[in-house]
Every structure is written in C-alpha cells, then in structure tokens.
PDB file of C-alpha atoms and ligand atoms in Angstrom:
ATOM      1  CA  UNK H   1     -68.233  -8.335  -6.950  1.00 70.00           C
ATOM      2  CA  UNK H   2     -71.220 -10.586  -5.889  1.00 79.00           C
ATOM      3  CA  UNK H   3     -71.139 -14.136  -7.409  1.00 86.00           C
ATOM      4  CA  UNK H   4     -73.527 -14.219 -10.388  1.00 93.00           C
ATOM      5  CA  UNK H   5     -76.597 -16.422 -10.006  1.00 97.00           C
ATOM      6  CA  UNK H   6     -77.216 -19.390 -12.287  1.00 97.00           C
ATOM      7  CA  UNK H   7     -79.934 -17.441 -14.103  1.00 98.00           C
ATOM      8  CA  UNK H   8     -77.431 -14.681 -14.736  1.00 98.00           C
ATOM      9  CA  UNK H   9     -74.789 -17.067 -16.002  1.00 98.00           C
ATOM     10  CA  UNK H  10     -77.238 -18.775 -18.389  1.00 98.00           C
ATOM     11  CA  UNK H  11     -78.157 -15.367 -19.825  1.00 98.00           C
ATOM     12  CA  UNK H  12     -74.468 -14.359 -20.112  1.00 98.00           C
ATOM     13  CA  UNK H  13     -73.718 -17.677 -22.098  1.00 98.00           C
ATOM     14  CA  UNK H  14     -76.603 -16.731 -24.465  1.00 98.00           C
ATOM     15  CA  UNK H  15     -75.170 -13.317 -24.926  1.00 98.00           C
ATOM     16  CA  UNK H  16     -71.591 -14.478 -25.466  1.00 98.00           C
ATOM     17  CA  UNK H  17     -72.844 -17.057 -27.920  1.00 98.00           C
ATOM     18  CA  UNK H  18     -74.778 -14.341 -29.826  1.00 98.00           C
ATOM     19  CA  UNK H  19     -71.620 -12.159 -29.964  1.00 98.00           C
ATOM     20  CA  UNK H  20     -69.475 -15.017 -31.195  1.00 98.00           C
ATOM     21  CA  UNK H  21     -71.863 -15.720 -34.073  1.00 98.00           C
ATOM     22  CA  UNK H  22     -72.551 -12.090 -34.906  1.00 98.00           C
ATOM     23  CA  UNK H  23     -68.742 -11.452 -35.220  1.00 98.00           C
ATOM     24  CA  UNK H  24     -68.337 -14.488 -37.581  1.00 98.00           C
ATOM     25  CA  UNK H  25     -66.124 -16.366 -34.913  1.00 98.00           C
ATOM     26  CA  UNK H  26     -68.374 -19.358 -35.303  1.00 97.00           C
ATOM     27  CA  UNK H  27     -70.330 -20.809 -38.375  1.00 96.00           C
ATOM     28  CA  UNK H  28     -73.357 -23.183 -38.147  1.00 96.00           C
ATOM     29  CA  UNK H  29     -73.120 -25.152 -34.803  1.00 95.00           C
ATOM     30  CA  UNK H  30     -69.354 -24.530 -34.167  1.00 95.00           C
ATOM     31  CA  UNK H  31     -67.915 -23.490 -30.862  1.00 96.00           C
ATOM     32  CA  UNK H  32     -68.783 -23.989 -27.194  1.00 97.00           C
ATOM     33  CA  UNK H  33     -68.896 -21.921 -24.039  1.00 98.00           C
ATOM     34  CA  UNK H  34     -68.734 -23.013 -20.337  1.00 98.00           C
ATOM     35  CA  UNK H  35     -68.578 -21.466 -16.908  1.00 98.00           C
ATOM     36  CA  UNK H  36     -68.134 -22.757 -13.307  1.00 98.00           C
ATOM     37  CA  UNK H  37     -71.434 -22.829 -11.297  1.00 97.00           C
ATOM     38  CA  UNK H  38     -69.596 -23.665  -8.022  1.00 95.00           C
ATOM     39  CA  UNK H  39     -66.780 -25.900  -6.918  1.00 94.00           C
ATOM     40  CA  UNK H  40     -68.242 -29.046  -8.406  1.00 96.00           C
ATOM     41  CA  UNK H  41     -70.515 -28.109 -11.335  1.00 98.00           C
ATOM     42  CA  UNK H  42     -70.173 -26.427 -14.803  1.00 98.00           C
ATOM     43  CA  UNK H  43     -72.830 -24.758 -16.896  1.00 98.00           C
ATOM     44  CA  UNK H  44     -72.243 -25.272 -20.616  1.00 97.00           C
ATOM     45  CA  UNK H  45     -73.605 -25.002 -24.050  1.00 97.00           C
ATOM     46  CA  UNK H  46     -75.226 -28.157 -25.519  1.00 96.00           C
ATOM     47  CA  UNK H  47     -74.122 -30.075 -28.660  1.00 95.00           C
ATOM     48  CA  UNK H  48     -75.482 -29.275 -32.078  1.00 94.00           C
ATOM     49  CA  UNK H  49     -76.989 -25.826 -31.679  1.00 96.00           C
ATOM     50  CA  UNK H  50     -76.019 -22.595 -33.302  1.00 97.00           C
ATOM     51  CA  UNK H  51     -74.427 -20.417 -30.760  1.00 97.00           C
ATOM     52  CA  UNK H  52     -76.122 -17.292 -32.235  1.00 97.00           C
ATOM     53  CA  UNK H  53     -79.658 -18.547 -31.375  1.00 98.00           C
ATOM     54  CA  UNK H  54     -79.508 -20.123 -27.960  1.00 97.00           C
ATOM     55  CA  UNK H  55     -82.019 -19.764 -25.192  1.00 98.00           C
ATOM     56  CA  UNK H  56     -81.231 -19.992 -21.401  1.00 98.00           C
ATOM     57  CA  UNK H  57     -83.011 -23.223 -20.886  1.00 97.00           C
ATOM     58  CA  UNK H  58     -80.815 -25.108 -23.530  1.00 97.00           C
ATOM     59  CA  UNK H  59     -77.831 -25.214 -21.288  1.00 97.00           C
ATOM     60  CA  UNK H  60     -76.553 -28.388 -19.539  1.00 96.00           C
ATOM     61  CA  UNK H  61     -75.029 -28.815 -16.157  1.00 98.00           C
ATOM     62  CA  UNK H  62     -72.263 -31.342 -15.731  1.00 97.00           C
ATOM     63  CA  UNK H  63     -69.705 -32.389 -13.005  1.00 97.00           C
ATOM     64  CA  UNK H  64     -66.036 -31.699 -13.443  1.00 96.00           C
ATOM     65  CA  UNK H  65     -65.640 -35.006 -15.249  1.00 95.00           C
ATOM     66  CA  UNK H  66     -68.229 -33.986 -17.870  1.00 94.00           C
ATOM     67  CA  UNK H  67     -71.074 -36.222 -16.617  1.00 96.00           C
ATOM     68  CA  UNK H  68     -74.399 -34.658 -17.136  1.00 97.00           C
ATOM     69  CA  UNK H  69     -76.315 -33.661 -13.999  1.00 97.00           C
ATOM     70  CA  UNK H  70     -79.132 -31.596 -15.506  1.00 97.00           C
ATOM     71  CA  UNK H  71     -80.504 -30.498 -18.891  1.00 96.00           C
ATOM     72  CA  UNK H  72     -82.513 -31.883 -21.746  1.00 96.00           C
ATOM     73  CA  UNK H  73     -79.557 -31.725 -24.130  1.00 96.00           C
ATOM     74  CA  UNK H  74     -76.096 -33.321 -24.165  1.00 95.00           C
ATOM     75  CA  UNK H  75     -72.837 -31.340 -23.717  1.00 93.00           C
ATOM     76  CA  UNK H  76     -70.489 -30.951 -26.712  1.00 86.00           C
ATOM     77  CA  UNK H  77     -67.808 -33.600 -27.051  1.00 82.00           C
ATOM     78  CA  UNK H  78     -65.388 -30.744 -27.405  1.00 89.00           C
ATOM     79  CA  UNK H  79     -66.080 -30.106 -23.782  1.00 92.00           C
ATOM     80  CA  UNK H  80     -63.217 -32.467 -22.830  1.00 93.00           C
ATOM     81  CA  UNK H  81     -60.969 -29.535 -23.741  1.00 94.00           C
ATOM     82  CA  UNK H  82     -62.845 -27.267 -21.311  1.00 97.00           C
ATOM     83  CA  UNK H  83     -62.575 -29.933 -18.482  1.00 96.00           C
ATOM     84  CA  UNK H  84     -58.881 -30.041 -19.117  1.00 95.00           C
ATOM     85  CA  UNK H  85     -58.595 -26.307 -18.490  1.00 96.00           C
ATOM     86  CA  UNK H  86     -60.779 -26.331 -15.290  1.00 97.00           C
ATOM     87  CA  UNK H  87     -58.630 -29.317 -13.968  1.00 95.00           C
ATOM     88  CA  UNK H  88     -55.379 -27.393 -14.344  1.00 93.00           C
ATOM     89  CA  UNK H  89     -56.455 -23.801 -13.676  1.00 93.00           C
ATOM     90  CA  UNK H  90     -58.383 -23.124 -10.476  1.00 93.00           C
ATOM     91  CA  UNK H  91     -58.267 -19.520 -11.205  1.00 92.00           C
ATOM     92  CA  UNK H  92     -60.221 -19.945 -14.473  1.00 95.00           C
ATOM     93  CA  UNK H  93     -63.997 -19.630 -14.202  1.00 97.00           C
ATOM     94  CA  UNK H  94     -65.074 -19.629 -17.886  1.00 98.00           C
ATOM     95  CA  UNK H  95     -63.826 -21.080 -21.241  1.00 98.00           C
ATOM     96  CA  UNK H  96     -64.691 -20.143 -24.778  1.00 98.00           C
ATOM     97  CA  UNK H  97     -63.916 -22.176 -27.960  1.00 97.00           C
ATOM     98  CA  UNK H  98     -64.541 -20.793 -31.438  1.00 98.00           C
ATOM     99  CA  UNK H  99     -63.153 -20.837 -34.945  1.00 98.00           C
ATOM    100  CA  UNK H 100     -62.411 -16.944 -35.697  1.00 98.00           C
ATOM    101  CA  UNK H 101     -61.273 -16.999 -39.218  1.00 98.00           C
ATOM    102  CA  UNK H 102     -58.092 -14.918 -39.281  1.00 98.00           C
ATOM    103  CA  UNK H 103     -56.663 -16.476 -36.017  1.00 98.00           C
ATOM    104  CA  UNK H 104     -57.731 -19.947 -37.272  1.00 98.00           C
ATOM    105  CA  UNK H 105     -55.911 -19.073 -40.574  1.00 98.00           C
ATOM    106  CA  UNK H 106     -52.715 -18.587 -38.370  1.00 97.00           C
ATOM    107  CA  UNK H 107     -53.398 -21.928 -36.784  1.00 97.00           C
ATOM    108  CA  UNK H 108     -53.848 -23.532 -40.153  1.00 97.00           C
ATOM    109  CA  UNK H 109     -50.671 -22.029 -41.491  1.00 97.00           C
ATOM    110  CA  UNK H 110     -48.726 -23.139 -38.387  1.00 96.00           C
ATOM    111  CA  UNK H 111     -47.757 -19.552 -37.323  1.00 95.00           C
ATOM    112  CA  UNK H 112     -48.285 -18.806 -33.637  1.00 93.00           C
ATOM    113  CA  UNK H 113     -49.281 -15.352 -32.516  1.00 93.00           C
ATOM    114  CA  UNK H 114     -46.227 -14.983 -30.272  1.00 88.00           C
ATOM    115  CA  UNK H 115     -44.552 -11.647 -31.238  1.00 87.00           C
ATOM    116  CA  UNK H 116     -44.418  -8.701 -28.906  1.00 87.00           C
ATOM    117  CA  UNK H 117     -45.908  -6.100 -31.159  1.00 89.00           C
ATOM    118  CA  UNK H 118     -48.966  -4.673 -29.453  1.00 90.00           C
ATOM    119  CA  UNK H 119     -48.868  -3.217 -25.948  1.00 88.00           C
ATOM    120  CA  UNK H 120     -52.415  -4.186 -24.918  1.00 87.00           C
ATOM    121  CA  UNK H 121     -51.799  -7.790 -26.012  1.00 89.00           C
ATOM    122  CA  UNK H 122     -48.529  -7.890 -24.124  1.00 85.00           C
ATOM    123  CA  UNK H 123     -50.200  -6.703 -20.958  1.00 84.00           C
ATOM    124  CA  UNK H 124     -53.485  -8.602 -21.068  1.00 84.00           C
ATOM    125  CA  UNK H 125     -52.892 -11.837 -23.030  1.00 87.00           C
ATOM    126  CA  UNK H 126     -49.205 -12.668 -23.629  1.00 85.00           C
ATOM    127  CA  UNK H 127     -48.325 -15.008 -26.413  1.00 87.00           C
ATOM    128  CA  UNK H 128     -50.631 -17.350 -28.157  1.00 92.00           C
ATOM    129  CA  UNK H 129     -49.070 -20.721 -28.972  1.00 92.00           C
ATOM    130  CA  UNK H 130     -50.424 -23.372 -31.275  1.00 95.00           C
ATOM    131  CA  UNK H 131     -51.442 -26.658 -29.729  1.00 95.00           C
ATOM    132  CA  UNK H 132     -50.637 -29.632 -32.001  1.00 93.00           C
ATOM    133  CA  UNK H 133     -53.393 -30.948 -34.230  1.00 94.00           C
ATOM    134  CA  UNK H 134     -55.870 -33.388 -32.609  1.00 90.00           C
ATOM    135  CA  UNK H 135     -58.985 -34.949 -33.971  1.00 88.00           C
ATOM    136  CA  UNK H 136     -61.924 -32.945 -32.629  1.00 81.00           C
ATOM    137  CA  UNK H 137     -64.104 -34.742 -30.071  1.00 79.00           C
ATOM    138  CA  UNK H 138     -61.418 -37.330 -29.163  1.00 85.00           C
ATOM    139  CA  UNK H 139     -59.294 -37.664 -26.153  1.00 85.00           C
ATOM    140  CA  UNK H 140     -56.450 -36.258 -28.292  1.00 88.00           C
ATOM    141  CA  UNK H 141     -57.797 -32.785 -28.088  1.00 87.00           C
ATOM    142  CA  UNK H 142     -57.507 -32.221 -24.277  1.00 89.00           C
ATOM    143  CA  UNK H 143     -54.075 -33.961 -24.423  1.00 89.00           C
ATOM    144  CA  UNK H 144     -52.885 -31.487 -27.127  1.00 90.00           C
ATOM    145  CA  UNK H 145     -53.780 -28.400 -25.083  1.00 92.00           C
ATOM    146  CA  UNK H 146     -52.686 -29.844 -21.656  1.00 91.00           C
ATOM    147  CA  UNK H 147     -49.127 -28.523 -21.721  1.00 87.00           C
ATOM    148  CA  UNK H 148     -50.080 -25.058 -22.842  1.00 91.00           C
ATOM    149  CA  UNK H 149     -53.055 -24.484 -20.398  1.00 91.00           C
ATOM    150  CA  UNK H 150     -50.977 -23.482 -17.367  1.00 88.00           C
ATOM    151  CA  UNK H 151     -49.015 -20.686 -18.960  1.00 86.00           C
ATOM    152  CA  UNK H 152     -51.482 -19.323 -21.497  1.00 90.00           C
ATOM    153  CA  UNK H 153     -54.921 -17.781 -21.435  1.00 93.00           C
ATOM    154  CA  UNK H 154     -55.315 -18.127 -25.221  1.00 94.00           C
ATOM    155  CA  UNK H 155     -54.279 -21.043 -27.393  1.00 95.00           C
ATOM    156  CA  UNK H 156     -54.596 -21.696 -31.145  1.00 97.00           C
ATOM    157  CA  UNK H 157     -55.574 -25.236 -32.063  1.00 96.00           C
ATOM    158  CA  UNK H 158     -53.682 -26.449 -35.158  1.00 95.00           C
ATOM    159  CA  UNK H 159     -56.045 -26.775 -38.229  1.00 95.00           C
ATOM    160  CA  UNK H 160     -59.028 -26.103 -36.020  1.00 95.00           C
ATOM    161  CA  UNK H 161     -59.630 -22.799 -34.048  1.00 97.00           C
ATOM    162  CA  UNK H 162     -58.885 -21.021 -30.791  1.00 97.00           C
ATOM    163  CA  UNK H 163     -59.407 -21.626 -27.083  1.00 97.00           C
ATOM    164  CA  UNK H 164     -59.510 -18.785 -24.407  1.00 97.00           C
ATOM    165  CA  UNK H 165     -60.098 -18.783 -20.616  1.00 96.00           C
ATOM    166  CA  UNK H 166     -60.725 -16.106 -17.978  1.00 94.00           C
ATOM    167  CA  UNK H 167     -61.893 -15.194 -14.523  1.00 94.00           C
ATOM    168  CA  UNK H 168     -65.571 -14.858 -15.868  1.00 96.00           C
ATOM    169  CA  UNK H 169     -67.495 -15.400 -19.041  1.00 97.00           C
ATOM    170  CA  UNK H 170     -66.806 -11.962 -20.537  1.00 97.00           C
ATOM    171  CA  UNK H 171     -63.169 -12.133 -19.588  1.00 95.00           C
ATOM    172  CA  UNK H 172     -62.902 -15.385 -21.586  1.00 97.00           C
ATOM    173  CA  UNK H 173     -64.906 -13.923 -24.438  1.00 98.00           C
ATOM    174  CA  UNK H 174     -62.822 -10.704 -24.723  1.00 96.00           C
ATOM    175  CA  UNK H 175     -59.677 -12.755 -24.897  1.00 96.00           C
ATOM    176  CA  UNK H 176     -61.107 -14.365 -28.017  1.00 97.00           C
ATOM    177  CA  UNK H 177     -61.845 -10.926 -29.418  1.00 97.00           C
ATOM    178  CA  UNK H 178     -58.292  -9.847 -28.641  1.00 96.00           C
ATOM    179  CA  UNK H 179     -56.786 -12.910 -30.310  1.00 97.00           C
ATOM    180  CA  UNK H 180     -58.806 -12.294 -33.594  1.00 98.00           C
ATOM    181  CA  UNK H 181     -58.013  -8.650 -33.462  1.00 97.00           C
ATOM    182  CA  UNK H 182     -54.253  -9.416 -32.898  1.00 96.00           C
ATOM    183  CA  UNK H 183     -54.338 -11.841 -35.786  1.00 97.00           C
ATOM    184  CA  UNK H 184     -55.989  -9.294 -38.133  1.00 97.00           C
ATOM    185  CA  UNK H 185     -53.334  -6.668 -37.348  1.00 97.00           C
ATOM    186  CA  UNK H 186     -50.562  -9.282 -37.592  1.00 96.00           C
ATOM    187  CA  UNK H 187     -51.793 -10.331 -40.953  1.00 97.00           C
ATOM    188  CA  UNK H 188     -51.893  -6.693 -42.378  1.00 97.00           C
ATOM    189  CA  UNK H 189     -48.444  -5.945 -40.933  1.00 96.00           C
ATOM    190  CA  UNK H 190     -47.060  -9.159 -42.644  1.00 95.00           C
ATOM    191  CA  UNK H 191     -48.703  -8.000 -45.866  1.00 96.00           C
ATOM    192  CA  UNK H 192     -47.014  -4.648 -45.544  1.00 97.00           C
ATOM    193  CA  UNK H 193     -43.625  -6.094 -44.968  1.00 94.00           C
ATOM    194  CA  UNK H 194     -43.512  -7.493 -41.525  1.00 92.00           C
ATOM    195  CA  UNK H 195     -44.013  -6.529 -37.877  1.00 89.00           C
ATOM    196  CA  UNK H 196     -41.539  -4.279 -35.988  1.00 89.00           C
ATOM    197  CA  UNK H 197     -41.044  -5.826 -32.621  1.00 87.00           C
ATOM    198  CA  UNK H 198     -41.299  -3.896 -29.316  1.00 86.00           C
ATOM    199  CA  UNK H 199     -37.914  -3.651 -27.508  1.00 84.00           C
ATOM    200  CA  UNK H 200     -37.094  -5.650 -24.554  1.00 80.00           C
ATOM    201  CA  UNK H 201     -37.001  -2.473 -22.560  1.00 82.00           C
ATOM    202  CA  UNK H 202     -40.435  -1.463 -23.621  1.00 85.00           C
ATOM    203  CA  UNK H 203     -41.773  -5.036 -22.888  1.00 82.00           C
ATOM    204  CA  UNK H 204     -40.234  -4.634 -19.497  1.00 80.00           C
ATOM    205  CA  UNK H 205     -42.056  -1.507 -18.928  1.00 83.00           C
ATOM    206  CA  UNK H 206     -45.361  -3.154 -19.939  1.00 82.00           C
ATOM    207  CA  UNK H 207     -44.697  -5.931 -17.584  1.00 77.00           C
ATOM    208  CA  UNK H 208     -44.611  -3.360 -14.754  1.00 77.00           C
ATOM    209  CA  UNK H 209     -47.782  -1.850 -16.041  1.00 77.00           C
ATOM    210  CA  UNK H 210     -49.564  -5.273 -15.587  1.00 73.00           C
ATOM    211  CA  UNK H 211     -49.008  -4.743 -11.869  1.00 66.00           C
ATOM    212  CA  UNK H 212     -50.684  -1.353 -11.829  1.00 64.00           C
ATOM    213  CA  UNK H 213     -53.701  -2.975 -13.681  1.00 61.00           C
ATOM    214  CA  UNK H 214     -53.827  -5.425 -10.848  1.00 56.00           C
ATOM    215  CA  UNK H 215     -52.639  -8.253 -13.031  1.00 60.00           C
ATOM    216  CA  UNK H 216     -50.068 -10.308 -11.246  1.00 52.00           C
ATOM    217  CA  UNK H 217     -46.843 -10.976 -13.251  1.00 44.00           C
ATOM    218  CA  UNK H 218     -45.849 -14.529 -12.571  1.00 46.00           C
ATOM    219  CA  UNK H 219     -42.452 -14.472 -14.272  1.00 46.00           C
ATOM    220  CA  UNK H 220     -40.515 -12.279 -16.727  1.00 48.00           C
ATOM    221  CA  UNK H 221     -42.453 -12.064 -19.896  1.00 59.00           C
ATOM    222  CA  UNK H 222     -39.352 -11.609 -21.954  1.00 59.00           C
ATOM    223  CA  UNK H 223     -36.088 -13.554 -21.273  1.00 54.00           C
ATOM    224  CA  UNK H 224     -33.162 -11.349 -20.297  1.00 52.00           C
ATOM    225  CA  UNK H 225     -30.986 -10.162 -23.133  1.00 50.00           C
ATOM    226  CA  UNK H 226     -28.623 -12.812 -24.230  1.00 47.00           C
ATOM    227  CA  UNK H 227     -26.491 -11.046 -26.735  1.00 46.00           C
ATOM    228  CA  UNK H 228     -28.929 -11.676 -29.525  1.00 48.00           C
ATOM    229  CA  UNK H 229     -30.776  -9.049 -31.268  1.00 53.00           C
ATOM    230  CA  UNK H 230     -32.098  -6.740 -28.521  1.00 49.00           C
ATOM    231  CA  UNK H 231     -35.459  -6.373 -30.421  1.00 50.00           C
ATOM    232  CA  UNK H 232     -35.906 -10.054 -30.539  1.00 50.00           C
ATOM    233  CA  UNK H 233     -38.458 -10.424 -27.720  1.00 55.00           C
ATOM    234  CA  UNK H 234     -41.297 -12.925 -27.542  1.00 52.00           C
ATOM    235  CA  UNK H 235     -43.912 -12.731 -24.901  1.00 53.00           C
ATOM    236  CA  UNK H 236     -44.252 -16.087 -23.222  1.00 55.00           C
ATOM    237  CA  UNK H 237     -46.603 -16.218 -20.385  1.00 63.00           C
ATOM    238  CA  UNK H 238     -50.139 -15.043 -19.854  1.00 68.00           C
ATOM    239  CA  UNK H 239     -50.492 -12.512 -16.923  1.00 68.00           C
ATOM    240  CA  UNK H 240     -52.686 -15.026 -15.012  1.00 68.00           C
ATOM    241  CA  UNK H 241     -50.478 -18.072 -15.419  1.00 65.00           C
ATOM    242  CA  UNK H 242     -49.621 -19.537 -11.989  1.00 59.00           C
ATOM    243  CA  UNK H 243     -46.338 -18.337 -10.562  1.00 56.00           C
ATOM    244  CA  UNK H 244     -43.251 -20.507 -11.240  1.00 51.00           C
ATOM    245  CA  UNK H 245     -44.815 -21.799 -14.499  1.00 51.00           C
ATOM    246  CA  UNK H 246     -42.113 -23.425 -16.603  1.00 43.00           C
ATOM    247  CA  UNK H 247     -41.661 -23.395 -20.319  1.00 45.00           C
ATOM    248  CA  UNK H 248     -42.187 -26.585 -22.040  1.00 43.00           C
ATOM    249  CA  UNK H 249     -40.267 -27.570 -25.178  1.00 40.00           C
ATOM    250  CA  UNK H 250     -40.263 -30.835 -27.140  1.00 38.00           C
ATOM    251  CA  UNK H 251     -36.904 -32.574 -27.611  1.00 38.00           C
ATOM    252  CA  UNK H 252     -36.382 -35.803 -29.555  1.00 36.00           C
ATOM    253  CA  UNK H 253     -39.990 -36.970 -28.914  1.00 41.00           C
ATOM    254  CA  UNK H 254     -39.479 -36.478 -25.121  1.00 39.00           C
ATOM    255  CA  UNK H 255     -40.513 -33.513 -23.121  1.00 43.00           C
ATOM    256  CA  UNK H 256     -38.061 -31.285 -21.210  1.00 44.00           C
ATOM    257  CA  UNK H 257     -39.020 -28.457 -18.912  1.00 46.00           C
ATOM    258  CA  UNK H 258     -37.117 -25.240 -18.470  1.00 48.00           C
ATOM    259  CA  UNK H 259     -37.342 -22.176 -16.470  1.00 50.00           C
ATOM    260  CA  UNK H 260     -36.518 -18.846 -18.314  1.00 52.00           C
ATOM    261  CA  UNK H 261     -33.116 -18.567 -16.791  1.00 50.00           C
ATOM    262  CA  UNK H 262     -32.358 -22.170 -17.676  1.00 51.00           C
ATOM    263  CA  UNK H 263     -33.512 -21.567 -21.270  1.00 56.00           C
ATOM    264  CA  UNK H 264     -31.566 -18.282 -21.504  1.00 53.00           C
ATOM    265  CA  UNK H 265     -28.440 -19.944 -20.173  1.00 54.00           C
ATOM    266  CA  UNK H 266     -28.794 -22.839 -22.760  1.00 55.00           C
ATOM    267  CA  UNK H 267     -29.078 -20.256 -25.541  1.00 58.00           C
ATOM    268  CA  UNK H 268     -26.172 -18.283 -24.261  1.00 56.00           C
ATOM    269  CA  UNK H 269     -23.956 -21.472 -24.145  1.00 54.00           C
ATOM    270  CA  UNK H 270     -25.056 -22.413 -27.598  1.00 56.00           C
ATOM    271  CA  UNK H 271     -24.205 -19.021 -28.903  1.00 55.00           C
ATOM    272  CA  UNK H 272     -20.860 -19.005 -27.149  1.00 53.00           C
ATOM    273  CA  UNK H 273     -19.952 -22.498 -28.587  1.00 52.00           C
ATOM    274  CA  UNK H 274     -20.620 -21.170 -32.187  1.00 53.00           C
ATOM    275  CA  UNK H 275     -18.233 -18.275 -31.730  1.00 52.00           C
TER     276      UNK H 275
HETATM  277 ZN1  LIG C 301     -64.120 -26.496 -32.699  1.00 85.65          ZN
END
C-alpha cells in the first residue's frame, strides 16, 4: 500500500474525529488522535476543539518529544500519552484516545475487559487491561500506560477512558470501536448472569487463525493448562505486541516481570503447596 500523503492523513484524522463524536465516544472537546507523518514527525489534533467538527488545517505537527513544529494551534496535553506509545512501539503508526461510555464505565468500575469470550476480539485485540488512574495532562498519565503499551493495542484508563493504537489511523480507530462493542456485549452478558468463557482449546484454535489472517502471534495468548478450571482462560497479549513480551505484575510495590511459562510454573507451585 502506498504511504498516504500528509493531505490524506489530515483528511483521515478529520473523518476519524467525526466518527468518534457521532458514535458518542467523545463529548465536547474530549479525545485526541495522532499519526506518524514520517520517522521524526507526528500529525495530531489540537487542544480544545470538538473532534466532531474539525477541519484539515487545524492539525498540528510535532516532533517525537511533542515540541510543535507547525500549526496555528497547540497539541493537547494528553498527547504525552501518545508520545509514550510511539516511543515504545515502532510498529504503531496511529493512536486514538476517547471516552466511550460503556468501556469507560468498566474503567470506572475497575473491571478490565480481559475475558476470552468473543472470537473476533481474541484474534484482533486480545485483552484490554486497566492502567492505574493518573491525573489527565500530567506526566503521571504516560507513566501509567507505560507498562501496558508493549503488550496491548487497547488499554482502559482508570476513571478516564480508553487508548488504542494501530498500524494506521483506521486500524487504531477500529480498535476503539471493538473495545466499546466488547464492553457493551460484556455488560449485557453480566446482566444476564455472566459470560461463558471460551475453552483453552478454542482459544488455541483462534491463535492459529491469527496466523492465517496475517497477524503474527508473538506468544501463547492463553497460558498452558495448569490443572485449574480448563475454561479459565484469559487472553493476555495483543496480536501485534513484539515477540518475547513479558507479563508485568505488581508485587509489594515493586515490579516483577514474568514470562508465561514462569507465571504458569508459579501458579502450579502455589496450587501444589495448597494440596
Ligand atoms: Zn481523556
């Protein structure tokens, strides 16, 4: 596919903003959208404009540190979060942030969207964790998403909203749609008595399918059975996360990093010691 021109990317940001607003994923001036123009520059939405009514000349151009290079308006302070994504994920070309109400409801309730229940979510997005609350516009915000960015293409932001990333603008936008759709279905399923999880076997089959869609599978998306409930499977990695990505878990205020097999072995040891 030919690289889109700057004019095309400006038009695409306007269209993605219009869709976010039309679908109620943003209210008033909420949300922001950005895309890589080349190796050194980003094109992004300006601060304090409604994403539903933007025009192509409103966008600003910054370097990868967020310093403005061109544009009459200033970039949003929430862009620090986007910069963190671009720093850590060379494969990501575009980032979208919005406050879709059902997914944000899960983020407010502290419930991650991490259950293996929908085949298309397992194959295209993986699980959606919640990054700890951080004051919007501060340096806390990029710090809170930092540890999730490498392994996930979609992240809920506690008491705030959602963040998605992709290989192009529409790819990042569609992931926001998928998260909100997934949240709606999860909410209804919980109202009706709770989700029935996909089996490990089925999740394994879906992992193989990712390959036939041309999506590289970096690691098992479901840890090997450990003697626990065979239905208890959580999808952990996004399909585009870099190979060898490790799980991150908090422990006693410090951070420990585990591979899947290390984590599985730890759980097996714990279960054995309880017997
Ligand atoms: Zn926000």
